């Protein structure tokens, strides 16, 4: 168990809809990262938050947004969903500032857009 | 451009056999290299981490090597088991303003009985 909790595990929704994915990082970790993994593809970095503030942005679409709350949990909001947004969305956390600190991944949310 | 390339894309071996997975990177300035194992439908789990000065690191039947001069790493799996069937991902970290991670696309390993 990595200590990172993601909810829900599965989500099925229709095109054009909006969903929110939730992540609780490992206790003590201040950084949260969001990744997208499409079928048989590698992990694509979306965005990173550190202690409530956006730290880095990757290939995140304008239809997607995220935030990290004071209790350090994070939410990824996906809107105007398209079929191509169907993927596994992973959250990871780390103790930023500690050199060689690993990323600890949750087990992901599987999003299916129909 | 910072990149991490892995080979082969996929591999099928018989239970009990050994195998070696490759990772080449063009990431600078290099901080560390980590191998992750990702079971189907699960989050990746860290296997080993190596810094610039380390050549070899073992974790049970997993042995990772690093050649910082040629920017190559390998993951050797000894006496494979069915449970080794997974994707193995090479991740290189570097610092450019902030601490960043570059992911390879992974090698999908299938171990057959």
Short mmCIF file of N, CA, C and O in Angstrom, two decimals, chain A residues 37 40-44, chain B residues 4-11 21-24 34-38 44 75 86-91 102-109:
data_model
loop_
_atom_site.label_atom_id
_atom_site.label_comp_id
_atom_site.label_asym_id
_atom_site.label_seq_id
_atom_site.Cartn_x
_atom_site.Cartn_y
_atom_site.Cartn_z
N UNK A 37 -2.68 8.07 -18.27
CA UNK A 37 -2.15 6.90 -18.99
C UNK A 37 -3.25 6.34 -19.87
O UNK A 37 -4.16 5.68 -19.37
N UNK A 40 -2.29 1.29 -23.28
CA UNK A 40 -1.00 0.85 -23.81
C UNK A 40 -0.02 2.00 -24.05
O UNK A 40 0.90 1.87 -24.85
N UNK A 41 -0.24 3.11 -23.36
CA UNK A 41 0.67 4.24 -23.49
C UNK A 41 1.45 4.46 -22.19
O UNK A 41 1.11 3.90 -21.15
N UNK A 42 2.47 5.28 -22.28
CA UNK A 42 3.23 5.64 -21.09
C UNK A 42 2.50 6.68 -20.26
O UNK A 42 1.46 7.20 -20.65
N UNK A 43 3.05 6.96 -19.12
CA UNK A 43 2.46 7.96 -18.22
C UNK A 43 2.78 9.36 -18.73
O UNK A 43 3.95 9.68 -18.96
N UNK A 44 1.74 10.17 -18.89
CA UNK A 44 1.92 11.55 -19.34
C UNK A 44 1.68 12.49 -18.16
O UNK A 44 0.62 12.47 -17.56
N UNK B 4 13.64 9.77 -22.41
CA UNK B 4 13.96 8.45 -21.87
C UNK B 4 13.37 7.41 -22.82
O UNK B 4 12.17 7.44 -23.08
N UNK B 5 14.23 6.55 -23.35
CA UNK B 5 13.78 5.52 -24.28
C UNK B 5 14.05 4.14 -23.70
O UNK B 5 15.15 3.89 -23.20
N UNK B 6 13.07 3.25 -23.83
CA UNK B 6 13.21 1.91 -23.30
C UNK B 6 13.08 0.88 -24.40
O UNK B 6 12.35 1.07 -25.36
N UNK B 7 13.80 -0.21 -24.20
CA UNK B 7 13.70 -1.32 -25.14
C UNK B 7 13.90 -2.64 -24.41
O UNK B 7 14.55 -2.67 -23.35
N UNK B 8 13.30 -3.73 -24.89
CA UNK B 8 12.31 -3.73 -25.97
C UNK B 8 10.97 -3.17 -25.49
O UNK B 8 10.78 -2.97 -24.30
N UNK B 9 10.04 -2.98 -26.41
CA UNK B 9 8.70 -2.54 -26.01
C UNK B 9 7.98 -3.63 -25.25
O UNK B 9 7.23 -3.36 -24.31
N UNK B 10 8.19 -4.86 -25.70
CA UNK B 10 7.55 -5.99 -25.02
C UNK B 10 8.47 -7.20 -25.09
O UNK B 10 9.35 -7.29 -25.96
N UNK B 11 8.24 -8.12 -24.16
CA UNK B 11 9.13 -9.27 -24.02
C UNK B 11 8.34 -10.42 -23.42
O UNK B 11 7.57 -10.22 -22.47
N UNK B 21 16.24 -5.62 -19.35
CA UNK B 21 15.52 -4.52 -19.97
C UNK B 21 16.46 -3.31 -20.05
O UNK B 21 17.27 -3.09 -19.14
N UNK B 22 16.31 -2.52 -21.11
CA UNK B 22 17.24 -1.42 -21.35
C UNK B 22 16.55 -0.06 -21.23
O UNK B 22 15.37 0.08 -21.55
N UNK B 23 17.35 0.92 -20.80
CA UNK B 23 16.85 2.29 -20.70
C UNK B 23 17.98 3.24 -21.12
O UNK B 23 19.07 3.18 -20.54
N UNK B 24 17.73 4.06 -22.13
CA UNK B 24 18.69 5.08 -22.56
C UNK B 24 18.06 6.45 -22.32
O UNK B 24 16.87 6.64 -22.58
N UNK B 34 15.38 5.78 -11.68
CA UNK B 34 14.58 4.84 -10.90
C UNK B 34 13.84 3.90 -11.83
O UNK B 34 13.36 4.31 -12.90
N UNK B 35 13.76 2.65 -11.43
CA UNK B 35 12.94 1.67 -12.14
C UNK B 35 11.67 1.42 -11.33
O UNK B 35 11.73 1.21 -10.11
N UNK B 36 10.54 1.43 -12.04
CA UNK B 36 9.25 1.15 -11.43
C UNK B 36 8.65 -0.10 -12.08
O UNK B 36 8.86 -0.35 -13.27
N UNK B 37 7.88 -0.83 -11.28
CA UNK B 37 7.10 -1.95 -11.79
C UNK B 37 5.63 -1.56 -11.72
O UNK B 37 5.16 -1.08 -10.68
N UNK B 38 4.92 -1.75 -12.84
CA UNK B 38 3.51 -1.42 -12.87
C UNK B 38 2.70 -2.65 -13.27
O UNK B 38 2.73 -3.08 -14.43
N UNK B 44 2.31 2.47 -10.48
CA UNK B 44 3.71 2.01 -10.47
C UNK B 44 4.29 1.98 -9.05
O UNK B 44 3.93 2.81 -8.22
N UNK B 75 17.86 -3.18 -16.36
CA UNK B 75 17.22 -3.88 -15.24
C UNK B 75 17.26 -5.36 -15.57
O UNK B 75 16.69 -5.80 -16.56
N UNK B 86 4.47 -7.72 -15.91
CA UNK B 86 4.11 -6.33 -15.59
C UNK B 86 4.81 -5.44 -16.61
O UNK B 86 5.56 -5.91 -17.46
N UNK B 87 4.55 -4.14 -16.48
CA UNK B 87 5.33 -3.16 -17.25
C UNK B 87 6.41 -2.59 -16.35
O UNK B 87 6.16 -2.35 -15.15
N UNK B 88 7.59 -2.41 -16.91
CA UNK B 88 8.71 -1.87 -16.15
C UNK B 88 9.07 -0.51 -16.76
O UNK B 88 9.35 -0.41 -17.95
N UNK B 89 9.05 0.49 -15.90
CA UNK B 89 9.19 1.87 -16.36
C UNK B 89 10.46 2.48 -15.80
O UNK B 89 10.73 2.38 -14.60
N UNK B 90 11.22 3.09 -16.68
CA UNK B 90 12.45 3.79 -16.30
C UNK B 90 12.11 5.28 -16.15
O UNK B 90 11.49 5.86 -17.04
N UNK B 91 12.51 5.86 -15.04
CA UNK B 91 12.19 7.26 -14.76
C UNK B 91 13.47 7.99 -14.38
O UNK B 91 14.16 7.58 -13.44
N UNK B 102 11.18 12.43 -15.84
CA UNK B 102 10.91 12.06 -17.23
C UNK B 102 10.68 10.56 -17.27
O UNK B 102 11.54 9.78 -16.84
N UNK B 103 9.52 10.16 -17.78
CA UNK B 103 9.14 8.74 -17.82
C UNK B 103 9.43 8.13 -19.18
O UNK B 103 9.17 8.75 -20.21
N UNK B 104 9.95 6.91 -19.16
CA UNK B 104 9.99 6.12 -20.39
C UNK B 104 8.62 5.51 -20.63
O UNK B 104 7.75 5.56 -19.75
N UNK B 105 8.40 4.95 -21.80
CA UNK B 105 7.10 4.36 -22.12
C UNK B 105 6.96 2.93 -21.60
O UNK B 105 5.89 2.36 -21.66
N UNK B 106 8.05 2.38 -21.07
CA UNK B 106 7.96 1.09 -20.42
C UNK B 106 8.23 -0.11 -21.31
O UNK B 106 8.13 -0.04 -22.54
N UNK B 107 8.60 -1.20 -20.69
CA UNK B 107 8.72 -2.51 -21.34
C UNK B 107 7.68 -3.42 -20.71
O UNK B 107 7.64 -3.56 -19.49
N UNK B 108 6.85 -4.01 -21.56
CA UNK B 108 5.82 -4.92 -21.06
C UNK B 108 6.38 -6.34 -21.07
O UNK B 108 6.69 -6.88 -22.13
N UNK B 109 6.53 -6.91 -19.88
CA UNK B 109 7.08 -8.25 -19.72
C UNK B 109 5.98 -9.24 -19.42
O UNK B 109 5.14 -9.00 -18.55
#
